[in-house]
């Protein structure tokens, strides 16, 4: 804070010397002299200041009249008393002192009078040391000193001081040096009576003096140190030229301050004029610019918009003031866009870019927008200024030019240039994420005949039809392009299998070979499709395209209207998978080729059959017995797994119902369920419905799920398992130990049993690692209270090892291979007859 901005409450003297109105002048003078005060406040009975008697007032007394000393002070006091609020600055207080020609003022506050402040207090607290340290005494504008002979009397000095308005007079002495008579001396002498001595006897001596080249700071420090109010200023000959007091120092400071203030005010006026001109110019720009301008407060509430804003958006100023720019939101920018937008404004104070907004009439427009935050020095944002231009037409023109440069004019499909860019990007993504992609090179058969016979217009019409068909049949996120003439190409990313690729190719061929109406004529065209795969047939875009082209020509050589993979082996494999898929469709529809076989689960304690696992088998009339590892993956990929699973569950449920009813088997029938099945909508309801329709109690069914499927997070798998368990269905983990094996996660699963994978059982009789792992799994199951089944038991040593370590149930070729339903039924009958399967154990 500037010293001049300091308030009087910080420098005041809290003790107020006061008296009653009827106190005599002599007594008042005695109080002031004794306290060293330059004034006394006269207060009435209520404590209200009604006047003030000061050292200056004492000059008005005729000391030669003894009766004067007995007069009440109320007759000689000055009134009213000047008061200053406690919050008055020193600068304001100095101005009041000069306005009223006073040296003292009362300071008031909320609770009345707080104290007194004098001109001396202000000089002592103005904090102008750096300024007065550079000024010399001789630069102070002070009048010449008044000189009076030491032989004169006090009345003469008082009269001269009163007439000239001086507060001190220099007394010349017969000897060396000078004396001084001040207002305070007059007050002191008044208390002693009316002395008749000459001034030489009454004055204060010697007069403390300084050289005229002394700094004002040194002079002020001397006044304070000697507790005096005046210094003599002597010339080089030692003659006193002037008297220097606090009032002269203050006046000098004020004069310098006024000069500086005038300069500051002049500079301010000049700056204000420039600012006014700049504001007028800015206002003119604001009103006339073609760019829209929005000014908001720190919370984003609109405070002002210009005419261009209204023209671009269709909103009037009255419609948007007090609202936020969100009323222009088109919904085309994601929330992440606005998160980044505000983050830039908060951290950097600026954002620039393109944005799509909505006009009042609902039409979208594209704008180039710059937003700047206007912040205080402390960083608090007060305003945001947004300037935008409508670039809708420019963007549309750019997009049209870009489209024409990268698309086929006839079909609107990407051309070779754009397609190669996308193919290169797709190859890079496939390499990064370890995925496969497929390229389908499609060439129309017999197109030249249509074009030559019906004309080029008909040919163009046919090409547009073909492009529409390709667009509809293309897999999600794929690219269809027209390379040239009747050559099209399809890019499919993240393909899962060759079978999937072959299926897409077959769909394309079937759609292309359909009859088409062109220029009023029914025409028949077909397509030859060449396929190349990444990374199998190449790792570069150009190589993949060339290989797909070569495969397409091979398809034409083989009779057209077909597809060919670039790799011969892939052709055979793809065709084989397609054949199996079609055959599986037929088998599921007829239910004549599919069978459910059963492998017994045997108690290691007594050798009895305590349960069974249901396994699907496919007996094809031409291909013979097809292994499950050949057709189960096809069922998974082709969405046939749901129907296949329901059929297996229904068949096994009926068989188990009959065995339970005949008293042949009291245990559970185990059915494998894949992850894809568990993700099917309504799977829990479907399982319960099949059990209920076939009369099998829920607790008689055991569903085996693989470890990796059961522990799959984020897919709702655990919820499905809990719902199945709540229906009374027994759940177990198949192939335990081959997946995640997270015990903490296993504890959360609603499973009651685990099955040791055959890979650990196979060599446990001769491999210490497998033996240790198997022992650990048995220990884990016992600790968690889970039932345990060992699969893949083929030797007596394996059976004995498991039984010795507490595993009580097993299955495997040692006991029985999977057998058809009739054979398993006979095994159950034999068990009833023999009450044990001792021969099997031997």
Short mmCIF file of N, CA, C and O in Angstrom, two decimals, residues 78-172:
data_model
loop_
_atom_site.label_atom_id
_atom_site.label_comp_id
_atom_site.label_asym_id
_atom_site.label_seq_id
_atom_site.Cartn_x
_atom_site.Cartn_y
_atom_site.Cartn_z
N UNK A 78 -11.73 27.44 19.39
CA UNK A 78 -12.15 27.42 17.98
C UNK A 78 -13.25 26.36 17.85
O UNK A 78 -13.20 25.31 18.48
N UNK A 79 -14.25 26.65 17.02
CA UNK A 79 -15.33 25.69 16.83
C UNK A 79 -15.95 25.91 15.46
O UNK A 79 -15.83 27.01 14.90
N UNK A 80 -16.57 24.92 14.88
CA UNK A 80 -16.67 23.54 15.40
C UNK A 80 -15.34 22.80 15.25
O UNK A 80 -14.44 23.25 14.54
N UNK A 81 -15.26 21.62 15.89
CA UNK A 81 -14.05 20.79 15.81
C UNK A 81 -14.09 20.00 14.49
O UNK A 81 -15.09 19.38 14.16
N UNK A 82 -12.99 20.06 13.75
CA UNK A 82 -12.90 19.27 12.51
C UNK A 82 -12.68 17.79 12.88
O UNK A 82 -11.79 17.48 13.68
N UNK A 83 -13.51 16.92 12.31
CA UNK A 83 -13.39 15.48 12.58
C UNK A 83 -13.08 14.74 11.28
O UNK A 83 -13.49 15.17 10.20
N UNK A 84 -12.37 13.62 11.42
CA UNK A 84 -12.01 12.78 10.28
C UNK A 84 -12.46 11.34 10.57
O UNK A 84 -12.17 10.82 11.65
N UNK A 85 -13.17 10.70 9.63
CA UNK A 85 -13.47 9.26 9.82
C UNK A 85 -12.17 8.46 9.91
O UNK A 85 -11.15 8.83 9.31
N UNK A 86 -12.22 7.34 10.64
CA UNK A 86 -11.01 6.52 10.84
C UNK A 86 -10.43 6.02 9.53
O UNK A 86 -9.24 5.76 9.42
N UNK A 87 -11.26 5.88 8.50
CA UNK A 87 -10.77 5.36 7.22
C UNK A 87 -10.21 6.43 6.31
O UNK A 87 -9.84 6.13 5.15
N UNK A 88 -10.08 7.66 6.78
CA UNK A 88 -9.54 8.74 5.94
C UNK A 88 -8.07 8.47 5.64
O UNK A 88 -7.29 8.16 6.56
N UNK A 89 -7.66 8.60 4.39
CA UNK A 89 -6.26 8.40 4.04
C UNK A 89 -5.45 9.62 4.44
O UNK A 89 -5.99 10.72 4.64
N UNK A 90 -4.12 9.43 4.54
CA UNK A 90 -3.25 10.56 4.89
C UNK A 90 -3.33 11.65 3.84
O UNK A 90 -3.24 12.83 4.15
N UNK A 91 -3.48 11.23 2.58
CA UNK A 91 -3.59 12.21 1.50
C UNK A 91 -4.85 13.06 1.69
O UNK A 91 -4.82 14.29 1.57
N UNK A 92 -5.96 12.41 2.02
CA UNK A 92 -7.21 13.14 2.25
C UNK A 92 -7.12 14.00 3.50
O UNK A 92 -7.63 15.13 3.54
N UNK A 93 -6.47 13.47 4.54
CA UNK A 93 -6.33 14.23 5.79
C UNK A 93 -5.51 15.50 5.56
O UNK A 93 -5.84 16.58 6.08
N UNK A 94 -4.44 15.40 4.79
CA UNK A 94 -3.61 16.57 4.50
C UNK A 94 -4.42 17.65 3.78
O UNK A 94 -4.31 18.85 4.09
N UNK A 95 -5.27 17.21 2.85
CA UNK A 95 -6.10 18.17 2.13
C UNK A 95 -7.07 18.87 3.07
O UNK A 95 -7.32 20.08 2.96
N UNK A 96 -7.64 18.14 4.05
CA UNK A 96 -8.57 18.74 5.03
C UNK A 96 -7.85 19.73 5.93
O UNK A 96 -8.37 20.81 6.24
N UNK A 97 -6.63 19.39 6.34
CA UNK A 97 -5.83 20.29 7.17
C UNK A 97 -5.59 21.60 6.43
O UNK A 97 -5.73 22.70 6.99
N UNK A 98 -5.23 21.49 5.15
CA UNK A 98 -4.93 22.70 4.38
C UNK A 98 -6.21 23.49 4.14
O UNK A 98 -6.21 24.73 4.18
N UNK A 99 -7.34 22.78 3.90
CA UNK A 99 -8.60 23.47 3.62
C UNK A 99 -9.06 24.29 4.82
O UNK A 99 -9.54 25.42 4.67
N UNK A 100 -8.90 23.76 6.04
CA UNK A 100 -9.39 24.44 7.25
C UNK A 100 -8.29 25.18 7.99
O UNK A 100 -8.56 25.77 9.05
N UNK A 101 -7.06 25.18 7.47
CA UNK A 101 -5.90 25.85 8.10
C UNK A 101 -5.79 25.44 9.55
O UNK A 101 -5.81 26.26 10.48
N UNK A 102 -5.69 24.12 9.76
CA UNK A 102 -5.60 23.59 11.11
C UNK A 102 -4.40 22.66 11.19
O UNK A 102 -3.81 22.27 10.18
N UNK A 103 -4.04 22.31 12.44
CA UNK A 103 -2.96 21.37 12.67
C UNK A 103 -3.44 20.14 13.42
O UNK A 103 -2.70 19.17 13.57
N UNK A 104 -4.71 20.13 13.91
CA UNK A 104 -5.22 19.04 14.71
C UNK A 104 -6.64 18.69 14.27
O UNK A 104 -7.39 19.57 13.86
N UNK A 105 -7.00 17.39 14.38
CA UNK A 105 -8.36 16.95 14.07
C UNK A 105 -8.70 15.72 14.90
O UNK A 105 -7.82 14.92 15.25
N UNK A 106 -10.00 15.62 15.26
CA UNK A 106 -10.48 14.45 15.99
C UNK A 106 -10.77 13.33 14.99
O UNK A 106 -11.29 13.58 13.89
N UNK A 107 -10.45 12.08 15.36
CA UNK A 107 -10.72 10.91 14.54
C UNK A 107 -11.91 10.17 15.14
O UNK A 107 -11.90 9.83 16.33
N UNK A 108 -12.93 9.93 14.29
CA UNK A 108 -14.15 9.26 14.75
C UNK A 108 -14.22 7.84 14.19
O UNK A 108 -13.70 7.56 13.11
N UNK A 109 -14.92 7.00 14.96
CA UNK A 109 -15.13 5.62 14.53
C UNK A 109 -16.51 5.14 14.91
O UNK A 109 -17.35 5.95 15.35
N UNK A 110 -16.79 3.84 14.75
CA UNK A 110 -18.14 3.31 15.07
C UNK A 110 -18.54 3.55 16.52
O UNK A 110 -19.73 3.69 16.81
N UNK A 111 -17.53 3.64 17.42
CA UNK A 111 -17.84 3.77 18.85
C UNK A 111 -17.53 5.16 19.38
O UNK A 111 -17.27 5.33 20.58
N UNK A 112 -17.54 6.16 18.50
CA UNK A 112 -17.28 7.52 18.96
C UNK A 112 -15.90 7.99 18.59
O UNK A 112 -15.34 7.61 17.54
N UNK A 113 -15.32 8.84 19.46
CA UNK A 113 -14.01 9.40 19.18
C UNK A 113 -12.93 8.36 19.45
O UNK A 113 -12.89 7.75 20.51
N UNK A 114 -12.01 8.18 18.46
CA UNK A 114 -10.94 7.19 18.62
C UNK A 114 -9.62 7.82 19.02
O UNK A 114 -8.76 7.13 19.57
N UNK A 115 -9.42 9.13 18.76
CA UNK A 115 -8.17 9.76 19.12
C UNK A 115 -7.97 11.04 18.34
O UNK A 115 -8.87 11.56 17.68
N UNK A 116 -6.74 11.59 18.44
CA UNK A 116 -6.37 12.83 17.75
C UNK A 116 -5.28 12.53 16.75
O UNK A 116 -4.44 11.64 16.94
N UNK A 117 -5.28 13.32 15.65
CA UNK A 117 -4.20 13.24 14.67
C UNK A 117 -3.77 14.65 14.35
O UNK A 117 -4.59 15.58 14.26
N UNK A 118 -2.44 14.84 14.23
CA UNK A 118 -1.90 16.17 13.96
C UNK A 118 -1.08 16.14 12.69
O UNK A 118 -0.76 15.09 12.14
N UNK A 119 -0.71 17.37 12.22
CA UNK A 119 0.11 17.46 11.02
C UNK A 119 1.47 16.81 11.27
O UNK A 119 2.05 16.18 10.38
N UNK A 120 1.96 16.91 12.50
CA UNK A 120 3.23 16.26 12.83
C UNK A 120 3.13 14.75 12.65
O UNK A 120 4.05 14.11 12.13
N UNK A 121 2.00 14.18 13.08
CA UNK A 121 1.81 12.73 12.91
C UNK A 121 1.88 12.34 11.44
O UNK A 121 2.48 11.31 11.08
N UNK A 122 1.27 13.15 10.57
CA UNK A 122 1.27 12.83 9.15
C UNK A 122 2.68 12.88 8.59
O UNK A 122 3.10 11.98 7.83
N UNK A 123 3.45 13.94 8.94
CA UNK A 123 4.82 14.05 8.43
C UNK A 123 5.66 12.87 8.87
O UNK A 123 6.46 12.32 8.11
N UNK A 124 5.43 12.41 10.10
CA UNK A 124 6.24 11.31 10.63
C UNK A 124 5.87 9.97 10.01
O UNK A 124 6.64 9.02 10.10
N UNK A 125 4.73 9.87 9.39
CA UNK A 125 4.27 8.57 8.90
C UNK A 125 4.02 8.55 7.40
O UNK A 125 3.39 7.63 6.90
N UNK A 126 4.48 9.54 6.68
CA UNK A 126 4.20 9.54 5.24
C UNK A 126 5.08 8.56 4.47
O UNK A 126 4.84 8.30 3.32
N UNK A 127 6.13 8.01 5.07
CA UNK A 127 6.94 7.00 4.40
C UNK A 127 7.60 7.51 3.13
O UNK A 127 7.70 6.78 2.15
N UNK A 128 8.03 8.78 3.19
CA UNK A 128 8.62 9.37 1.97
C UNK A 128 10.13 9.51 2.11
O UNK A 128 10.73 10.44 1.56
N UNK A 129 10.77 8.60 2.86
CA UNK A 129 12.21 8.71 3.10
C UNK A 129 13.02 8.76 1.80
O UNK A 129 13.97 9.53 1.68
N UNK A 130 12.62 7.89 0.84
CA UNK A 130 13.40 7.87 -0.40
C UNK A 130 13.31 9.19 -1.15
O UNK A 130 14.24 9.61 -1.84
N UNK A 131 12.17 9.92 -0.98
CA UNK A 131 11.99 11.19 -1.66
C UNK A 131 12.73 12.31 -0.94
O UNK A 131 13.54 13.04 -1.52
N UNK A 132 12.48 12.46 0.39
CA UNK A 132 13.10 13.59 1.11
C UNK A 132 14.59 13.35 1.33
O UNK A 132 15.33 14.28 1.63
N UNK A 133 15.03 12.08 1.15
CA UNK A 133 16.47 11.83 1.25
C UNK A 133 17.23 12.46 0.09
O UNK A 133 18.44 12.70 0.18
N UNK A 134 16.54 12.73 -1.02
CA UNK A 134 17.17 13.32 -2.21
C UNK A 134 17.00 14.83 -2.28
O UNK A 134 17.61 15.48 -3.12
N UNK A 135 16.11 15.38 -1.41
CA UNK A 135 15.86 16.83 -1.42
C UNK A 135 16.70 17.52 -0.35
O UNK A 135 16.89 17.02 0.75
N UNK A 136 17.20 18.71 -0.68
CA UNK A 136 17.96 19.51 0.29
C UNK A 136 17.05 20.54 0.92
O UNK A 136 16.03 20.93 0.37
N UNK A 137 17.48 21.00 2.09
CA UNK A 137 16.70 21.99 2.83
C UNK A 137 16.51 23.26 2.01
O UNK A 137 15.45 23.89 2.03
N UNK A 138 17.54 23.64 1.25
CA UNK A 138 17.48 24.89 0.50
C UNK A 138 16.42 24.85 -0.60
O UNK A 138 16.03 25.91 -1.12
N UNK A 139 15.92 23.64 -0.97
CA UNK A 139 14.91 23.55 -2.02
C UNK A 139 13.51 23.75 -1.49
O UNK A 139 12.57 23.86 -2.28
N UNK A 140 13.36 23.79 -0.18
CA UNK A 140 12.04 23.95 0.42
C UNK A 140 11.60 25.41 0.29
O UNK A 140 12.35 26.34 0.57
N UNK A 141 10.38 25.56 -0.18
CA UNK A 141 9.83 26.91 -0.37
C UNK A 141 9.31 27.42 0.97
O UNK A 141 8.15 27.20 1.33
N UNK A 142 10.20 28.11 1.75
CA UNK A 142 9.83 28.64 3.07
C UNK A 142 10.17 30.14 3.09
O UNK A 142 11.19 30.56 2.54
N UNK A 143 9.31 30.94 3.74
CA UNK A 143 9.58 32.40 3.80
C UNK A 143 10.81 32.68 4.68
O UNK A 143 11.19 31.85 5.50
N UNK A 144 11.39 33.88 4.52
CA UNK A 144 12.55 34.24 5.37
C UNK A 144 12.14 34.26 6.84
O UNK A 144 10.98 34.50 7.18
N UNK A 145 13.09 33.98 7.66
CA UNK A 145 12.81 33.92 9.10
C UNK A 145 12.53 35.32 9.63
O UNK A 145 13.14 36.31 9.20
N UNK A 146 11.56 35.44 10.60
CA UNK A 146 11.29 36.71 11.30
C UNK A 146 12.30 36.84 12.44
O UNK A 146 12.47 35.91 13.23
N UNK A 147 12.95 37.96 12.51
CA UNK A 147 13.96 38.21 13.53
C UNK A 147 13.45 39.27 14.50
O UNK A 147 12.95 40.33 14.08
N UNK A 148 13.56 39.03 15.80
CA UNK A 148 13.18 40.00 16.82
C UNK A 148 14.31 40.09 17.83
O UNK A 148 14.98 39.09 18.14
N UNK A 149 14.51 41.25 18.30
CA UNK A 149 15.64 41.49 19.23
C UNK A 149 15.36 40.82 20.57
O UNK A 149 14.21 40.74 21.03
N UNK A 150 16.41 40.37 21.17
CA UNK A 150 16.28 39.73 22.46
C UNK A 150 15.88 40.68 23.55
O UNK A 150 15.46 40.27 24.64
N UNK A 151 15.96 42.01 23.30
CA UNK A 151 15.57 43.00 24.31
C UNK A 151 14.08 43.28 24.27
O UNK A 151 13.54 43.94 25.15
N UNK A 152 13.38 42.79 23.23
CA UNK A 152 11.93 42.99 23.13
C UNK A 152 11.22 42.11 24.16
O UNK A 152 11.80 41.19 24.74
N UNK A 153 9.93 42.43 24.32
CA UNK A 153 9.15 41.70 25.32
C UNK A 153 8.26 40.65 24.64
O UNK A 153 8.04 40.69 23.43
N UNK A 154 7.73 39.77 25.47
CA UNK A 154 6.92 38.67 24.96
C UNK A 154 5.71 39.16 24.19
O UNK A 154 5.33 38.60 23.17
N UNK A 155 5.09 40.26 24.67
CA UNK A 155 3.90 40.78 23.99
C UNK A 155 4.22 41.21 22.58
O UNK A 155 3.41 41.05 21.66
N UNK A 156 5.44 41.76 22.40
CA UNK A 156 5.84 42.18 21.06
C UNK A 156 5.96 40.96 20.13
O UNK A 156 5.52 40.98 18.98
N UNK A 157 6.55 39.89 20.63
CA UNK A 157 6.73 38.69 19.82
C UNK A 157 5.38 38.06 19.47
O UNK A 157 5.13 37.66 18.33
N UNK A 158 4.48 38.01 20.49
CA UNK A 158 3.16 37.41 20.25
C UNK A 158 2.41 38.21 19.21
O UNK A 158 1.77 37.67 18.29
N UNK A 159 2.46 39.55 19.36
CA UNK A 159 1.76 40.41 18.41
C UNK A 159 2.28 40.21 17.01
O UNK A 159 1.50 40.11 16.04
N UNK A 160 3.59 40.14 16.85
CA UNK A 160 4.18 39.98 15.51
C UNK A 160 3.82 38.59 14.93
O UNK A 160 3.48 38.46 13.75
N UNK A 161 3.88 37.54 15.76
CA UNK A 161 3.53 36.18 15.28
C UNK A 161 2.06 36.12 14.86
O UNK A 161 1.71 35.51 13.84
N UNK A 162 1.20 36.81 15.68
CA UNK A 162 -0.22 36.80 15.35
C UNK A 162 -0.49 37.53 14.05
O UNK A 162 -1.26 37.08 13.19
N UNK A 163 0.16 38.67 13.86
CA UNK A 163 -0.08 39.48 12.67
C UNK A 163 0.46 38.81 11.41
O UNK A 163 -0.14 38.94 10.33
N UNK A 164 1.56 38.09 11.51
CA UNK A 164 2.17 37.47 10.33
C UNK A 164 1.71 36.03 10.11
O UNK A 164 2.01 35.42 9.08
N UNK A 165 1.00 35.45 11.10
CA UNK A 165 0.53 34.07 10.96
C UNK A 165 1.65 33.06 11.12
O UNK A 165 1.49 31.92 10.68
N UNK A 166 2.76 33.49 11.72
CA UNK A 166 3.87 32.54 11.93
C UNK A 166 3.68 31.80 13.24
O UNK A 166 3.06 32.31 14.18
N UNK A 167 4.23 30.57 13.29
CA UNK A 167 4.13 29.79 14.53
C UNK A 167 5.42 29.83 15.32
O UNK A 167 5.53 29.19 16.36
N UNK A 168 6.44 30.61 14.83
CA UNK A 168 7.71 30.74 15.54
C UNK A 168 8.43 31.98 15.04
O UNK A 168 8.22 32.43 13.90
N UNK A 169 9.30 32.57 15.90
CA UNK A 169 10.05 33.76 15.55
C UNK A 169 11.45 33.62 16.12
O UNK A 169 11.64 33.09 17.23
N UNK A 170 12.48 34.05 15.36
CA UNK A 170 13.88 33.91 15.79
C UNK A 170 14.26 35.11 16.66
O UNK A 170 13.93 36.26 16.33
N UNK A 171 14.91 34.84 17.76
CA UNK A 171 15.34 35.88 18.70
C UNK A 171 16.84 36.07 18.55
O UNK A 171 17.61 35.11 18.65
N UNK A 172 17.23 37.34 18.25
CA UNK A 172 18.66 37.64 18.13
C UNK A 172 19.21 37.94 19.51
O UNK A 172 18.58 38.62 20.32
#
